[in-house]
Amino acid sequence: MTPAVKPQRVPVLVKWRGRPSRHVCFECRKQFRKPLTFQAARSPSGNLFNVHGLGMGAATYPCPQCGQPMTVMGKNFRAPAQADAEGWEVARRLAAAGFRHGHTTGRKYPTRLKDVNAFLEENMQRTDGEELLRKWGKK
């Protein structure tokens, strides 16, 4: 008599839709709320883990007006007025540098264009060598 073999769980891809996040079109200067969709896999122990990091950029939505792909800005992003060209340029530069408005980090993002370069210089993630060169340049 052979012993009963317990079936193994195999990794399965699952789609999960979280709370709506803010997606923006920088061409039209508009903000839309869309679900943040990403793929998760089920481990052999039964736990779900995210396949695509934090889900940023896992699903791309086209702008309803112009059709260009929108940028995920996070759930706490407040879009500037559509006529505020400087505010939209600040948001575009911060998004291009990888800054999103997902969770409260304790730091305030700049609101004026003249403050963006200093903010990026101070807060960008650097390698150890880049950080050492930056410290030597300050002396």
Short mmCIF file of C-alpha atoms in Angstrom, two decimals:
data_model
loop_
_atom_site.label_atom_id
_atom_site.label_comp_id
_atom_site.label_asym_id
_atom_site.label_seq_id
_atom_site.Cartn_x
_atom_site.Cartn_y
_atom_site.Cartn_z
CA MET A 1 0.00 0.00 0.00
CA THR A 2 1.45 3.37 -1.00
CA PRO A 3 1.10 6.37 1.30
CA ALA A 4 -1.21 9.19 0.18
CA VAL A 5 0.66 12.07 -1.39
CA LYS A 6 -0.47 15.55 -0.43
CA PRO A 7 -0.93 17.75 -3.53
CA GLN A 8 1.56 20.60 -3.85
CA ARG A 9 0.43 24.15 -4.53
CA VAL A 10 1.95 25.62 -7.64
CA PRO A 11 2.61 29.35 -8.15
CA VAL A 12 -0.43 30.99 -9.75
CA LEU A 13 -0.70 34.50 -11.13
CA VAL A 14 -3.54 36.51 -9.59
CA LYS A 15 -4.76 39.96 -10.58
CA TRP A 16 -5.50 42.26 -7.66
CA ARG A 17 -7.10 45.70 -7.82
CA GLY A 18 -6.22 48.02 -5.00
CA ARG A 19 -7.64 51.37 -4.04
CA PRO A 20 -7.83 53.90 -6.86
CA SER A 21 -4.67 55.86 -7.51
CA ARG A 22 -4.18 59.20 -9.25
CA HIS A 23 -3.01 58.97 -12.86
CA VAL A 24 -2.13 62.15 -14.75
CA CYS A 25 -1.74 63.17 -18.35
CA PHE A 26 0.90 65.88 -18.57
CA GLU A 27 -0.09 66.74 -22.15
CA CYS A 28 -3.73 67.53 -21.27
CA ARG A 29 -2.95 68.61 -17.68
CA LYS A 30 -5.67 66.36 -16.27
CA GLN A 31 -5.88 63.89 -13.41
CA PHE A 32 -7.92 60.68 -13.33
CA ARG A 33 -8.54 58.07 -10.63
CA LYS A 34 -7.84 54.56 -11.87
CA PRO A 35 -7.38 51.24 -10.06
CA LEU A 36 -3.78 50.22 -9.46
CA THR A 37 -3.59 46.75 -10.98
CA PHE A 38 -0.63 44.43 -10.64
CA GLN A 39 0.16 40.73 -10.89
CA ALA A 40 0.80 38.62 -7.80
CA ALA A 41 1.95 35.03 -7.49
CA ARG A 42 0.92 32.56 -4.82
CA SER A 43 3.88 30.90 -3.09
CA PRO A 44 3.85 27.21 -2.14
CA SER A 45 3.00 28.25 1.43
CA GLY A 46 -0.14 30.01 0.16
CA ASN A 47 1.02 33.63 0.61
CA LEU A 48 0.61 36.19 -2.16
CA PHE A 49 3.60 38.25 -3.24
CA ASN A 50 3.78 41.07 -5.77
CA VAL A 51 5.57 40.20 -8.99
CA HIS A 52 6.04 43.81 -10.18
CA GLY A 53 7.49 45.59 -7.13
CA LEU A 54 5.03 48.14 -5.74
CA GLY A 55 2.69 47.92 -8.68
CA MET A 56 3.76 51.26 -10.10
CA GLY A 57 3.57 51.08 -13.85
CA ALA A 58 2.23 47.52 -13.92
CA ALA A 59 -0.95 48.66 -15.69
CA THR A 60 -0.86 51.64 -18.04
CA TYR A 61 -3.97 53.58 -18.91
CA PRO A 62 -4.31 55.82 -21.95
CA CYS A 63 -5.57 59.36 -21.47
CA PRO A 64 -9.29 59.51 -22.40
CA GLN A 65 -8.72 62.82 -24.20
CA CYS A 66 -5.45 62.46 -26.14
CA GLY A 67 -4.66 58.74 -25.90
CA GLN A 68 -1.12 59.20 -24.49
CA PRO A 69 -0.12 56.85 -21.64
CA MET A 70 -0.77 58.39 -18.22
CA THR A 71 1.69 58.49 -15.32
CA VAL A 72 0.89 56.96 -11.92
CA MET A 73 1.38 59.66 -9.28
CA GLY A 74 0.05 57.91 -6.17
CA LYS A 75 -3.05 58.21 -4.06
CA ASN A 76 -2.06 61.45 -2.29
CA PHE A 77 -1.24 63.54 -5.38
CA ARG A 78 -3.07 66.85 -5.70
CA ALA A 79 -3.05 68.12 -9.26
CA PRO A 80 -2.45 71.82 -9.85
CA ALA A 81 -5.06 73.86 -11.68
CA GLN A 82 -5.13 73.16 -15.40
CA ALA A 83 -3.98 76.72 -16.18
CA ASP A 84 -1.02 76.50 -13.73
CA ALA A 85 1.78 75.70 -16.20
CA GLU A 86 4.52 76.05 -13.57
CA GLY A 87 2.79 73.63 -11.18
CA TRP A 88 2.44 71.02 -13.92
CA GLU A 89 6.10 71.40 -14.90
CA VAL A 90 7.10 70.86 -11.24
CA ALA A 91 4.97 67.69 -11.13
CA ARG A 92 6.44 66.47 -14.44
CA ARG A 93 10.04 66.92 -13.24
CA LEU A 94 9.36 65.19 -9.92
CA ALA A 95 7.64 62.27 -11.70
CA ALA A 96 10.54 61.96 -14.17
CA ALA A 97 12.92 61.73 -11.20
CA GLY A 98 10.83 58.94 -9.64
CA PHE A 99 9.07 60.84 -6.85
CA ARG A 100 5.47 59.74 -6.25
CA HIS A 101 2.80 60.73 -3.75
CA GLY A 102 1.90 57.31 -2.39
CA HIS A 103 2.48 57.48 1.35
CA THR A 104 3.31 60.24 3.76
CA THR A 105 7.09 60.43 3.92
CA GLY A 106 7.39 63.47 6.17
CA ARG A 107 9.08 65.60 3.52
CA LYS A 108 7.32 68.25 1.50
CA TYR A 109 7.72 68.35 -2.25
CA PRO A 110 8.54 71.73 -3.82
CA THR A 111 5.74 73.77 -5.33
CA ARG A 112 7.85 76.35 -7.21
CA LEU A 113 9.96 75.57 -10.26
CA LYS A 114 13.00 77.40 -8.87
CA ASP A 115 13.12 74.99 -5.87
CA VAL A 116 12.95 71.72 -7.86
CA ASN A 117 16.64 71.42 -8.78
CA ALA A 118 17.78 71.96 -5.18
CA PHE A 119 15.21 69.42 -3.94
CA LEU A 120 16.32 66.82 -6.48
CA GLU A 121 20.00 67.42 -5.67
CA GLU A 122 19.32 66.90 -1.97
CA ASN A 123 16.92 63.94 -2.15
CA MET A 124 17.96 61.78 -5.11
CA GLN A 125 19.16 58.27 -4.29
CA ARG A 126 22.85 57.95 -5.01
CA THR A 127 25.41 55.21 -5.06
CA ASP A 128 28.07 55.27 -2.34
CA GLY A 129 30.61 56.73 -4.77
CA GLU A 130 28.27 59.52 -5.88
CA GLU A 131 27.51 60.38 -2.25
CA LEU A 132 31.24 60.55 -1.43
CA LEU A 133 31.89 62.85 -4.40
CA ARG A 134 28.98 65.08 -3.33
CA LYS A 135 30.39 65.39 0.21
CA TRP A 136 33.86 66.20 -1.11
CA GLY A 137 32.40 68.88 -3.38
CA LYS A 138 30.81 70.63 -0.37
CA LYS A 139 34.14 70.98 1.47
#
